[in-house]
Coordinates of C-alpha atoms in Angstrom, one line a residue:
Chain A
M1 CA -78.7 150.3 178.2
Q2 CA -77.9 146.6 178.4
R3 CA -81.1 144.8 179.3
S4 CA -79.8 141.3 179.0
L5 CA -78.0 141.7 182.3
I6 CA -81.0 140.5 184.1
P7 CA -82.9 137.7 182.5
A8 CA -86.6 138.5 182.1
T9 CA -87.6 135.6 184.2
T10 CA -89.8 135.9 187.2
T11 CA -87.7 133.8 189.4
P12 CA -85.3 136.1 191.2
L13 CA -81.7 135.6 190.4
F14 CA -80.9 135.9 194.1
P15 CA -83.8 134.7 196.1
S16 CA -82.3 135.1 199.5
V17 CA -84.2 138.0 201.0
R18 CA -83.5 138.3 204.7
F19 CA -84.4 141.0 207.1
S20 CA -82.2 143.3 209.2
A21 CA -82.8 144.0 212.8
N22 CA -85.2 146.8 212.3
A23 CA -86.9 145.4 209.3
L24 CA -90.6 144.6 209.4
H25 CA -91.9 141.2 208.8
L26 CA -94.3 141.6 206.0
G27 CA -97.4 139.7 205.1
D28 CA -98.2 137.7 201.9
A29 CA -97.4 139.4 198.6
H30 CA -100.8 139.1 197.2
P31 CA -104.2 137.9 198.2
E32 CA -104.2 134.1 198.3
P33 CA -107.0 132.6 196.3
V34 CA -108.0 129.4 198.0
S35 CA -105.5 127.2 196.2
L36 CA -107.1 124.1 194.7
R37 CA -104.6 121.4 195.4
L38 CA -105.8 118.3 193.7
P39 CA -103.4 115.4 193.4
L40 CA -103.3 114.2 189.9
I41 CA -103.8 110.7 191.0
A42 CA -105.0 110.1 194.5
S43 CA -102.6 107.8 196.2
P44 CA -104.1 105.6 198.9
C45 CA -101.8 104.8 201.8
P46 CA -99.8 101.8 200.8
Q47 CA -101.0 98.9 202.8
A48 CA -98.5 96.5 204.3
G49 CA -97.7 93.9 201.8
F50 CA -99.6 95.6 199.0
P51 CA -97.7 98.4 197.3
S52 CA -100.0 100.8 195.5
P53 CA -99.2 100.7 191.7
A54 CA -100.4 104.3 191.4
A55 CA -98.0 105.7 194.0
D56 CA -95.2 106.1 191.5
Y57 CA -97.3 108.4 189.3
V58 CA -98.2 111.1 191.8
E59 CA -96.1 114.0 190.6
E60 CA -97.7 117.3 191.6
T61 CA -100.8 119.1 192.7
L62 CA -102.6 121.9 190.7
D63 CA -102.7 125.4 191.9
L64 CA -104.9 128.0 190.3
N65 CA -102.3 130.7 191.0
E66 CA -100.1 129.1 188.3
L67 CA -102.8 129.7 185.7
L68 CA -103.4 133.3 186.7
I69 CA -100.1 134.7 188.1
R70 CA -96.9 134.8 186.1
N71 CA -95.2 137.5 188.2
P72 CA -96.5 137.8 191.8
P73 CA -94.9 141.1 192.9
A74 CA -96.3 142.8 189.8
T75 CA -99.8 141.2 189.8
F76 CA -102.8 142.9 191.3
F77 CA -106.5 142.0 191.3
V78 CA -109.4 144.3 190.4
R79 CA -113.1 143.8 190.3
V80 CA -115.3 144.7 187.3
Q81 CA -118.2 147.1 187.5
G82 CA -120.6 147.5 184.6
E83 CA -120.9 145.8 181.2
S84 CA -118.6 147.8 178.9
M85 CA -116.5 144.7 178.0
V86 CA -119.0 141.9 177.7
D87 CA -118.0 141.1 174.1
A88 CA -114.5 140.4 175.5
K89 CA -116.0 137.9 178.0
I90 CA -115.5 140.3 180.9
F91 CA -118.6 140.5 183.0
E92 CA -119.8 142.5 186.0
G93 CA -118.4 141.1 189.2
D94 CA -115.5 139.3 187.6
V95 CA -112.1 139.5 189.3
L96 CA -109.3 140.3 186.9
A97 CA -105.6 139.6 187.3
V98 CA -103.6 142.6 186.2
D99 CA -99.9 142.2 185.5
R100 CA -98.0 145.5 185.5
S101 CA -94.8 144.0 184.3
I102 CA -96.1 143.3 180.8
D103 CA -95.6 146.2 178.3
T104 CA -98.9 147.5 177.1
R105 CA -99.5 147.3 173.3
P106 CA -102.3 148.2 171.0
G107 CA -104.6 145.2 171.1
S108 CA -104.0 144.4 174.8
I109 CA -106.9 144.5 177.3
V110 CA -105.6 147.1 179.8
V111 CA -106.5 148.6 183.1
A112 CA -105.9 152.4 182.8
T113 CA -106.6 155.5 184.9
Y114 CA -108.3 158.2 182.9
A115 CA -109.5 161.6 184.3
G116 CA -109.5 160.2 187.9
D117 CA -111.4 156.9 187.2
I118 CA -110.1 153.4 186.6
Y119 CA -111.2 151.6 183.5
V120 CA -110.8 148.2 181.9
K121 CA -110.7 148.6 178.1
R122 CA -109.0 147.4 174.9
L123 CA -106.1 149.6 174.0
A124 CA -106.5 150.4 170.3
K125 CA -104.7 152.4 167.6
L126 CA -107.4 154.2 165.7
A127 CA -107.4 156.4 162.6
G128 CA -104.4 158.7 162.4
G129 CA -102.5 156.6 164.8
R130 CA -104.4 158.0 167.8
L131 CA -104.3 155.7 170.9
A132 CA -107.6 155.2 172.6
L133 CA -109.3 153.0 175.3
V134 CA -112.2 151.3 173.6
S135 CA -115.1 149.4 175.1
E136 CA -116.4 146.1 173.7
N137 CA -120.2 146.0 174.0
A138 CA -121.7 146.1 170.5
A139 CA -125.3 146.0 171.8
Q140 CA -124.8 149.2 173.9
R141 CA -122.1 150.9 171.9
D142 CA -123.5 154.4 172.5
Q143 CA -123.2 154.1 176.3
Y144 CA -119.5 153.8 176.3
P145 CA -117.7 156.6 174.4
I146 CA -114.1 156.1 173.1
L147 CA -111.5 157.6 175.5
Y148 CA -108.7 159.1 173.5
L149 CA -105.4 159.2 175.4
D150 CA -104.4 162.6 174.0
Q151 CA -107.6 164.1 175.4
A152 CA -106.9 163.5 179.1
E153 CA -104.5 165.3 181.2
D154 CA -103.9 162.5 183.5
C155 CA -104.0 159.1 181.9
T156 CA -101.8 156.2 182.9
L157 CA -101.7 152.7 181.5
W158 CA -101.9 150.8 184.8
G159 CA -101.3 147.2 183.7
V160 CA -102.3 144.4 181.3
V161 CA -105.2 142.1 182.1
T162 CA -104.0 138.5 182.0
G163 CA -107.0 136.5 183.3
S164 CA -110.4 136.6 184.8
V165 CA -112.0 134.6 187.7
R166 CA -115.7 134.1 187.9
R167 CA -117.6 132.0 190.4
F168 CA -121.1 130.6 189.9
Chain B
M1 CA -49.6 147.4 195.3
R2 CA -46.9 149.8 194.4
Q3 CA -45.3 152.2 196.8
Q4 CA -47.8 155.0 197.4
T5 CA -46.3 158.3 196.6
N6 CA -49.3 160.4 196.2
S7 CA -49.8 162.9 198.9
L8 CA -53.6 162.9 198.2
L9 CA -53.9 159.6 199.9
S10 CA -53.5 161.0 203.3
M11 CA -56.5 163.2 202.9
D12 CA -58.7 161.2 200.6
T13 CA -57.9 157.8 201.9
I14 CA -59.5 155.0 200.0
S15 CA -59.1 151.5 201.2
P16 CA -55.6 150.6 199.7
S17 CA -56.6 147.0 199.2
S18 CA -59.4 147.9 196.8
V19 CA -57.9 150.7 194.8
D20 CA -55.8 151.0 191.8
T21 CA -53.4 153.6 192.9
D22 CA -52.3 154.6 189.4
S23 CA -55.5 156.5 189.0
L24 CA -55.2 158.3 192.3
V25 CA -54.3 161.6 190.9
T26 CA -56.7 164.5 191.2
G27 CA -59.2 164.3 188.5
A28 CA -58.9 160.5 187.9
R29 CA -61.5 158.1 189.0
P30 CA -60.4 155.6 191.7
R31 CA -61.4 152.0 190.8
V32 CA -63.2 150.7 193.8
Q33 CA -64.3 147.2 194.1
T34 CA -67.2 147.2 196.6
R35 CA -70.4 148.9 195.7
F36 CA -73.5 149.3 197.9
A37 CA -76.8 150.9 197.0
L38 CA -79.4 152.3 199.2
V39 CA -82.8 152.2 197.6
D40 CA -85.8 153.9 199.1
V41 CA -89.4 154.7 198.0
N42 CA -90.3 158.4 197.6
N43 CA -93.1 159.5 200.0
F44 CA -93.9 155.8 200.5
Y45 CA -97.3 155.9 202.3
C46 CA -98.8 158.6 200.1
S47 CA -97.5 157.0 196.9
C48 CA -99.1 153.7 197.8
E49 CA -102.5 155.5 198.2
A50 CA -102.1 157.2 194.9
V51 CA -101.4 153.9 193.0
F52 CA -105.0 152.8 193.7
D53 CA -106.8 156.1 193.8
P54 CA -105.9 158.1 190.7
R55 CA -107.7 161.1 192.1
L56 CA -105.0 161.5 194.6
A57 CA -102.1 161.5 192.1
G58 CA -100.4 164.9 191.9
K59 CA -102.5 166.3 194.7
P60 CA -101.4 167.4 198.2
L61 CA -102.0 164.4 200.5
V62 CA -101.0 163.6 204.0
V63 CA -101.3 160.3 205.9
L64 CA -102.1 160.6 209.6
S65 CA -100.9 158.5 212.6
N66 CA -103.2 156.1 214.4
N67 CA -106.1 158.0 215.9
D68 CA -105.7 160.5 213.1
G69 CA -103.5 162.6 215.2
C70 CA -100.3 163.7 213.4
V71 CA -98.9 163.9 209.9
V72 CA -96.7 160.8 209.4
A73 CA -96.3 161.1 205.6
R74 CA -96.6 163.9 203.0
S75 CA -96.9 163.8 199.2
A76 CA -94.5 166.1 197.3
E77 CA -97.3 168.6 196.8
A78 CA -98.1 168.6 200.6
K79 CA -94.4 169.2 201.3
S80 CA -94.4 172.3 199.1
L81 CA -97.5 173.6 200.8
G82 CA -95.3 173.7 203.9
I83 CA -96.9 170.9 205.9
K84 CA -94.5 169.6 208.5
M85 CA -93.8 166.1 209.6
G86 CA -95.4 165.4 212.9
Q87 CA -97.8 168.3 212.7
P88 CA -101.1 167.6 214.5
W89 CA -103.9 167.6 211.9
H90 CA -106.2 169.9 213.8
L91 CA -103.4 172.6 213.7
V92 CA -103.1 172.4 209.9
P93 CA -104.6 175.8 208.6
K94 CA -108.1 175.6 207.2
E95 CA -107.1 177.3 203.9
F96 CA -104.9 174.3 203.0
K97 CA -107.9 172.0 203.3
A98 CA -109.8 174.5 201.1
R99 CA -107.0 174.2 198.5
G100 CA -107.6 170.4 198.2
L101 CA -105.3 169.0 200.8
K102 CA -106.6 165.5 201.7
A103 CA -105.8 163.4 204.7
L104 CA -106.0 159.6 205.1
S105 CA -105.6 157.3 208.0
S106 CA -102.6 155.0 207.9
N107 CA -103.4 151.8 206.1
Y108 CA -100.6 149.6 207.2
T109 CA -102.0 146.5 205.6
L110 CA -101.7 148.1 202.2
Y111 CA -98.2 149.6 202.9
A112 CA -96.9 146.2 204.2
D113 CA -98.1 144.5 201.0
M114 CA -96.6 147.1 198.7
S115 CA -93.4 147.0 200.7
H116 CA -93.2 143.3 200.3
R117 CA -93.6 143.6 196.5
V118 CA -90.9 146.3 196.3
M119 CA -88.4 144.3 198.4
T120 CA -89.1 141.1 196.4
I121 CA -88.3 142.9 193.1
L122 CA -85.2 144.5 194.5
G123 CA -84.0 141.2 195.9
G124 CA -83.9 139.9 192.4
M125 CA -81.7 142.7 191.1
A126 CA -78.6 142.3 193.3
P127 CA -76.6 139.4 194.8
R128 CA -77.4 140.5 198.4
Q129 CA -80.0 142.5 200.1
E130 CA -80.7 143.9 203.5
V131 CA -84.3 145.1 204.1
Y132 CA -83.7 148.1 206.4
S133 CA -87.2 149.4 207.0
I134 CA -90.6 149.3 205.4
D135 CA -89.5 151.6 202.6
E136 CA -85.7 151.3 202.2
C137 CA -83.2 148.6 201.7
F138 CA -79.5 148.1 201.0
L139 CA -78.3 146.2 198.1
D140 CA -74.7 144.9 197.6
F141 CA -73.6 145.2 194.0
S142 CA -70.2 143.9 194.7
G143 CA -69.1 141.2 192.3
M144 CA -71.9 141.9 189.8
G145 CA -69.3 142.5 187.1
L146 CA -71.2 145.1 185.1
I147 CA -69.2 145.1 182.0
T148 CA -71.4 146.9 179.5
T149 CA -73.2 149.2 181.8
T150 CA -72.5 151.5 184.7
F151 CA -73.7 151.2 188.3
R152 CA -75.8 154.3 187.8
D153 CA -77.5 152.7 184.8
H154 CA -78.3 149.7 186.8
G155 CA -79.8 152.0 189.4
L156 CA -82.0 153.5 186.6
L157 CA -83.0 150.0 185.5
I158 CA -84.1 149.3 189.1
R159 CA -86.0 152.6 189.2
N160 CA -87.8 151.9 186.0
R161 CA -88.7 148.4 187.0
I162 CA -90.2 149.4 190.4
Q163 CA -92.0 152.2 188.7
Q164 CA -93.6 149.9 186.1
W165 CA -94.3 146.9 188.3
T166 CA -95.7 148.6 191.4
G167 CA -96.4 152.2 190.4
L168 CA -94.0 153.5 193.1
T169 CA -91.0 155.7 192.5
V170 CA -87.6 154.9 194.2
C171 CA -84.3 156.7 194.5
V172 CA -81.0 154.8 194.3
G173 CA -77.8 156.0 195.9
I174 CA -74.6 154.1 195.2
G175 CA -71.3 154.2 197.0
S176 CA -68.3 152.1 198.0
T177 CA -69.7 151.8 201.6
K178 CA -73.1 151.8 203.1
T179 CA -72.5 155.3 204.6
R180 CA -71.5 156.7 201.2
A181 CA -74.5 155.0 199.6
K182 CA -76.8 156.7 202.0
L183 CA -75.3 160.1 201.2
A184 CA -75.5 159.3 197.5
N185 CA -79.2 158.6 198.0
H186 CA -79.7 161.9 199.6
I187 CA -78.0 163.7 196.7
A188 CA -80.1 161.7 194.2
K189 CA -83.3 162.8 196.0
K190 CA -82.4 166.5 196.2
N191 CA -80.9 166.9 192.7
P192 CA -83.3 166.1 189.9
Q193 CA -80.5 166.2 187.3
W194 CA -79.6 162.6 188.4
V195 CA -83.1 161.3 187.6
G196 CA -83.2 159.4 190.9
S197 CA -80.0 157.4 190.5
F198 CA -76.6 158.7 191.6
D199 CA -73.2 156.9 192.0
L200 CA -70.9 158.9 194.2
E201 CA -67.9 156.8 193.0
S202 CA -68.4 157.8 189.3
L203 CA -67.2 161.3 190.2
T204 CA -63.6 162.5 190.3
I205 CA -62.1 163.1 193.8
D206 CA -62.5 166.9 193.2
E207 CA -66.2 166.6 192.3
Q208 CA -66.8 164.3 195.3
R209 CA -65.2 167.0 197.5
Q210 CA -67.5 169.6 196.1
W211 CA -70.6 167.6 196.8
L212 CA -69.5 166.5 200.3
S213 CA -68.5 170.0 201.2
S214 CA -72.0 171.3 200.3
L215 CA -73.7 168.8 202.7
D216 CA -74.4 169.5 206.3
V217 CA -72.6 167.0 208.7
G218 CA -76.1 166.1 210.1
E219 CA -76.9 164.3 206.8
V220 CA -74.5 161.5 207.6
W221 CA -76.1 158.2 208.5
G222 CA -76.1 157.9 212.3
V223 CA -75.2 161.5 213.0
G224 CA -78.2 162.8 215.0
G225 CA -79.1 166.2 216.3
R226 CA -77.0 166.2 219.5
L227 CA -74.0 164.8 217.8
T228 CA -74.3 167.4 215.0
A229 CA -74.1 170.2 217.6
Q230 CA -71.1 168.7 219.3
L231 CA -69.3 168.2 215.9
K232 CA -70.0 171.8 214.9
A233 CA -68.6 173.0 218.2
M234 CA -65.4 171.3 217.1
G235 CA -65.5 173.0 213.7
I236 CA -66.8 170.0 211.8
H237 CA -69.7 171.5 209.8
T238 CA -69.9 169.6 206.5
V239 CA -69.7 165.9 205.5
Q240 CA -66.3 166.6 204.0
D241 CA -65.0 168.0 207.3
L242 CA -66.0 164.8 209.1
K243 CA -64.4 162.7 206.3
D244 CA -61.2 164.6 206.8
A245 CA -61.2 164.3 210.6
N246 CA -58.7 162.1 212.3
P247 CA -60.5 158.8 213.1
K248 CA -58.4 158.2 216.2
R249 CA -59.3 161.6 217.6
I250 CA -63.0 161.1 216.8
R251 CA -62.8 157.7 218.6
G252 CA -61.2 159.4 221.7
Q253 CA -63.8 162.2 221.8
F254 CA -66.9 160.3 220.7
S255 CA -67.1 156.6 220.1
V256 CA -65.9 153.7 218.1
V257 CA -69.1 153.9 216.2
L258 CA -68.4 157.4 214.9
E259 CA -64.8 156.4 214.1
R260 CA -66.3 153.7 211.9
T261 CA -68.4 156.3 210.2
V262 CA -65.3 158.4 209.4
E263 CA -63.7 155.3 208.0
E264 CA -66.8 154.5 205.9
L265 CA -66.9 158.1 204.6
N266 CA -63.3 157.4 203.4
G267 CA -64.3 154.4 201.4
I268 CA -63.2 151.8 204.0
S269 CA -66.2 149.5 204.3
C270 CA -66.9 148.6 207.9
L271 CA -70.6 147.8 207.8
D272 CA -71.6 144.8 205.8
I273 CA -75.0 143.8 204.6
E274 CA -76.8 142.2 207.5
E275 CA -78.6 139.3 206.0
L276 CA -79.5 137.7 209.2
S277 CA -81.6 139.7 211.6
P278 CA -80.6 139.5 215.2
K279 CA -83.7 138.6 217.2
K280 CA -85.3 141.4 219.1
Q281 CA -84.5 141.4 222.8
Q282 CA -87.8 143.0 223.8
I283 CA -91.2 143.0 222.2
L284 CA -93.4 146.0 222.7
S285 CA -97.0 146.4 221.8
S286 CA -98.7 149.7 222.7
R287 CA -101.3 152.0 221.3
S288 CA -103.3 155.1 222.1
F289 CA -107.1 154.6 222.4
G290 CA -109.6 156.1 220.0
Q291 CA -111.8 157.4 222.8
H292 CA -111.7 158.1 226.5
V293 CA -111.4 155.0 228.5
T294 CA -112.2 155.1 232.2
S295 CA -113.4 151.6 233.2
E296 CA -111.2 148.6 234.1
A297 CA -113.3 146.4 231.8
D298 CA -112.3 148.5 228.7
L299 CA -108.7 148.6 229.8
R300 CA -108.7 144.9 230.2
E301 CA -109.9 144.4 226.6
A302 CA -107.2 146.7 225.3
V303 CA -104.4 145.1 227.4
L304 CA -105.5 141.6 226.2
T305 CA -105.7 142.7 222.6
Y306 CA -102.2 144.2 222.7
L307 CA -100.9 141.2 224.6
A308 CA -102.2 138.8 221.9
R309 CA -100.3 140.8 219.3
A310 CA -97.1 140.8 221.4
A311 CA -97.3 137.0 221.9
E312 CA -97.8 136.5 218.2
K313 CA -94.6 138.4 217.5
L314 CA -92.9 136.4 220.2
R315 CA -93.9 133.1 218.6
A316 CA -93.0 134.3 215.2
Q317 CA -89.4 134.8 216.2
G318 CA -89.3 131.5 218.1
S319 CA -88.7 133.0 221.5
I320 CA -90.2 132.7 225.0
A321 CA -90.5 135.5 227.5
G322 CA -89.5 135.4 231.2
M323 CA -90.8 138.8 232.1
L324 CA -93.9 140.8 231.4
Q325 CA -94.6 144.5 231.8
V326 CA -98.0 146.1 231.7
G327 CA -98.4 149.9 231.7
I328 CA -101.4 152.3 231.5
Q329 CA -101.3 156.1 231.3
T330 CA -103.5 159.2 231.0
N331 CA -102.8 161.8 228.3
P332 CA -99.7 163.8 229.3
F333 CA -100.6 166.5 226.8
K334 CA -103.7 167.5 228.8
P335 CA -102.0 168.8 232.0
D336 CA -105.4 170.2 233.2
V337 CA -106.8 166.7 233.9
P338 CA -105.6 164.4 236.7
Q339 CA -102.5 162.4 235.6
Y340 CA -101.7 158.8 236.2
N341 CA -98.9 156.9 234.5
K342 CA -97.7 153.6 235.9
A343 CA -96.2 150.3 234.7
I344 CA -95.4 147.1 236.7
S345 CA -93.3 144.2 235.7
C346 CA -93.6 140.6 236.8
K347 CA -91.1 137.7 236.6
L348 CA -93.0 134.8 235.2
A349 CA -92.9 131.5 237.1
E350 CA -91.6 129.9 233.9
A351 CA -90.7 131.5 230.5
T352 CA -93.6 131.1 228.0
D353 CA -95.0 132.1 224.7
D354 CA -98.6 131.1 225.5
T355 CA -101.1 133.8 224.9
L356 CA -103.5 132.4 227.5
V357 CA -100.8 132.1 230.3
L358 CA -99.5 135.6 229.6
G359 CA -103.1 136.9 229.6
Q360 CA -103.8 135.5 233.1
Y361 CA -100.7 137.4 234.3
A362 CA -101.7 140.6 232.5
V363 CA -105.2 140.6 234.0
R364 CA -103.9 140.2 237.5
M365 CA -101.3 143.0 237.0
L366 CA -103.9 145.3 235.6
K367 CA -106.0 144.8 238.7
Q368 CA -103.1 146.1 240.7
L369 CA -102.5 149.0 238.4
Y370 CA -106.0 150.3 237.8
R371 CA -107.2 153.4 239.7
E372 CA -110.7 154.8 239.3
G373 CA -111.2 158.4 238.4
Y374 CA -108.8 158.8 235.5
V375 CA -109.3 159.2 231.8
Y376 CA -106.8 156.7 230.3
Q377 CA -105.3 157.3 226.9
K378 CA -102.8 154.5 226.3
A379 CA -101.9 150.9 227.4
S380 CA -98.7 149.1 226.7
I381 CA -97.3 145.5 226.9
M382 CA -93.7 144.7 227.0
L383 CA -92.2 141.2 226.9
T384 CA -88.5 141.0 228.0
D385 CA -86.0 138.4 229.2
L386 CA -86.4 136.6 225.9
S387 CA -84.7 133.2 225.2
P388 CA -85.0 130.7 222.3
R389 CA -88.0 128.4 222.7
T390 CA -85.8 125.4 222.0
E391 CA -83.7 126.1 225.1
R392 CA -86.7 126.0 227.5
Q393 CA -86.0 124.5 230.9
I394 CA -88.2 121.5 231.6
T395 CA -89.8 121.9 235.0
L396 CA -90.1 119.2 237.6
F397 CA -93.9 118.6 237.3
E398 CA -94.1 119.0 233.6
D399 CA -97.4 118.2 232.0
T400 CA -96.1 117.2 228.7
E401 CA -99.4 116.3 227.1
G402 CA -101.1 119.5 228.3
R403 CA -98.2 121.6 227.1
E404 CA -98.3 120.1 223.6
K405 CA -102.0 120.7 223.4
R406 CA -101.4 124.4 224.3
E407 CA -98.7 124.7 221.7
R408 CA -101.0 123.4 219.0
L409 CA -103.7 125.8 220.2
N410 CA -101.4 128.8 219.9
A411 CA -100.1 127.6 216.5
A412 CA -103.7 127.4 215.3
L413 CA -104.4 130.9 216.6
D414 CA -101.5 132.2 214.6
T415 CA -102.4 130.3 211.4
V416 CA -106.0 131.5 211.4
N417 CA -105.1 135.1 212.2
R418 CA -102.5 135.1 209.4
R419 CA -104.9 133.7 206.9
Y420 CA -108.1 135.5 207.8
G421 CA -106.8 138.7 209.2
S422 CA -105.5 139.6 212.7
R423 CA -108.0 139.3 215.5
T424 CA -110.2 136.7 213.7
L425 CA -109.6 134.4 216.6
Q426 CA -109.0 135.9 220.0
T427 CA -109.6 135.3 223.7
A428 CA -113.1 136.5 224.8
G429 CA -111.4 138.9 227.3
A430 CA -109.9 140.9 224.4
G431 CA -113.5 142.1 223.6
I432 CA -115.5 142.1 220.4
H433 CA -116.7 145.6 219.9
K434 CA -113.5 147.3 221.2
S435 CA -115.2 150.6 221.8
W436 CA -111.8 151.9 222.9
S437 CA -110.0 151.0 219.7
M438 CA -108.4 153.4 217.2
K439 CA -110.3 156.1 215.3
R440 CA -109.4 155.6 211.7
G441 CA -112.0 157.8 210.2
N442 CA -110.5 158.0 206.8
L443 CA -109.1 154.7 205.9
S444 CA -108.6 153.6 202.3
A445 CA -109.4 150.0 201.4
A446 CA -107.1 147.0 201.8
Y447 CA -106.9 147.0 198.0
T448 CA -104.4 144.2 197.7
T449 CA -105.1 141.9 200.6
D450 CA -108.9 141.5 200.9
W451 CA -111.2 140.1 198.2
R452 CA -114.0 142.4 199.3
S453 CA -111.8 145.5 198.9
L454 CA -110.4 145.2 195.4
P455 CA -110.2 148.4 193.3
T456 CA -113.2 148.5 190.9
V457 CA -112.7 149.1 187.2
Q458 CA -115.4 150.3 184.9

């Protein structure tokens, strides 16, 4: 199959989506984190007779979405429960951005469903080439058993964790 | 075009302008230029639920209508149990529930968000798109110039991408017209050998004939139950029969619309992708109550709540309404209780899109409608006589400043309710506790649209 037909960019080739008569108007594609729009250089209103020398340098504002979300329609947020991944800097209560469009590989931190529950774990290739979901909490290692993919009937790799949000 | 000598053409007409006639011998593939696809999500509502709750995957699941009344969606497993669409939940046999059949209330917030994701992805995979409903859309592949791959392969690519990016499974049907694409989609869904992507035009004329002869004429887009019966009375039983029918005769006996359908079946594209939606000519907002409502005060809350929603839709499409209809009714399915079903319309002094003005009218109209001694089950609001806001007549005693303030107020209402969820800001008359509102006993979380409802991962 020829994959190069559609460039792997996230900007749609044909961004004109319109709606037919019986189409529904839909809401936002993903939850909107309060976007932090900070002008790089605050530009005071130019006073009459005194042009602001800084006005030429204001180029853009910053939006946290750009840091977190590469591909909006494929990105979901989940909340962390428990301490199985503290060594990977993932703590209880954190909000993780999960991108489903990225192919999972051994070494990725993934969200996966396993025997009816949803986990965040490191996908690892262990002895004998067996794939497994591995926790990262050396201090409480015995609390979090290794989940071998070939031992579950229903296991899906749900997406790849691309970032984490924590508020103090 | 060369002189056409092939007698097949009279039966299997394909638009002469778009066909290479050299190949029009039985067994050869006509080279058609236009290509449409109809893409739809399999068991959309149930599939959305299963993406976020792995315990539901592969299990029999139904989604129920508002007030948990009737089955509006079934997972594949629920279909094979024999659950019917529209079946009232309390009539579903107990033994199914013992066998693990689960029921959820409809979570439209979640479905709308997932739909938006699917449509965004699909919009990036074809030059033109028409979103047809919450779970299906037409794509126009014409002019994509697939040199190294087939249309069916492109359909498989679409299917794989939607599967990976959203967790939902789609079917892709491809044809030289929208009507043929819709049929191809039906074939893709019912025949696993195509793996969810089927291009009707990749078959020979003979193979096409075989498929279309095996399908009931009622499967054709736009051919409903009554029309099906009339066609069968004329001896038109299969899709192929309708395709072979004389379009002029069909027009004489039925309508121009059905004549167009016959043309479309024969590969002459009459229906284009509708990229611009014609504005709605009426806006309806009506719902059943979750409990028995008898008092005028409760009815007033419901009417004002529905009215706010209707006015929101009105402003969203940039229209103003000249006419308002309010209706209330008892439950017609309980013939043993006293019945009352009435609606009144009112021509507004001037067309408006102002929630507060419309609300004043609605309250007065309800006063006229309301009768004591009935158990009400439903209220409805309809806005008609719509015109573009920009063409509003200015009245003689126009209070421009007051009007502008009101417009800003309504705009603020819409902004707040869009950002923080509907009904965050509302008129006091619409009520706070809404004791009459829907029963949604088994609602899954707003997994994708509410920070407090995100799926948890261990």
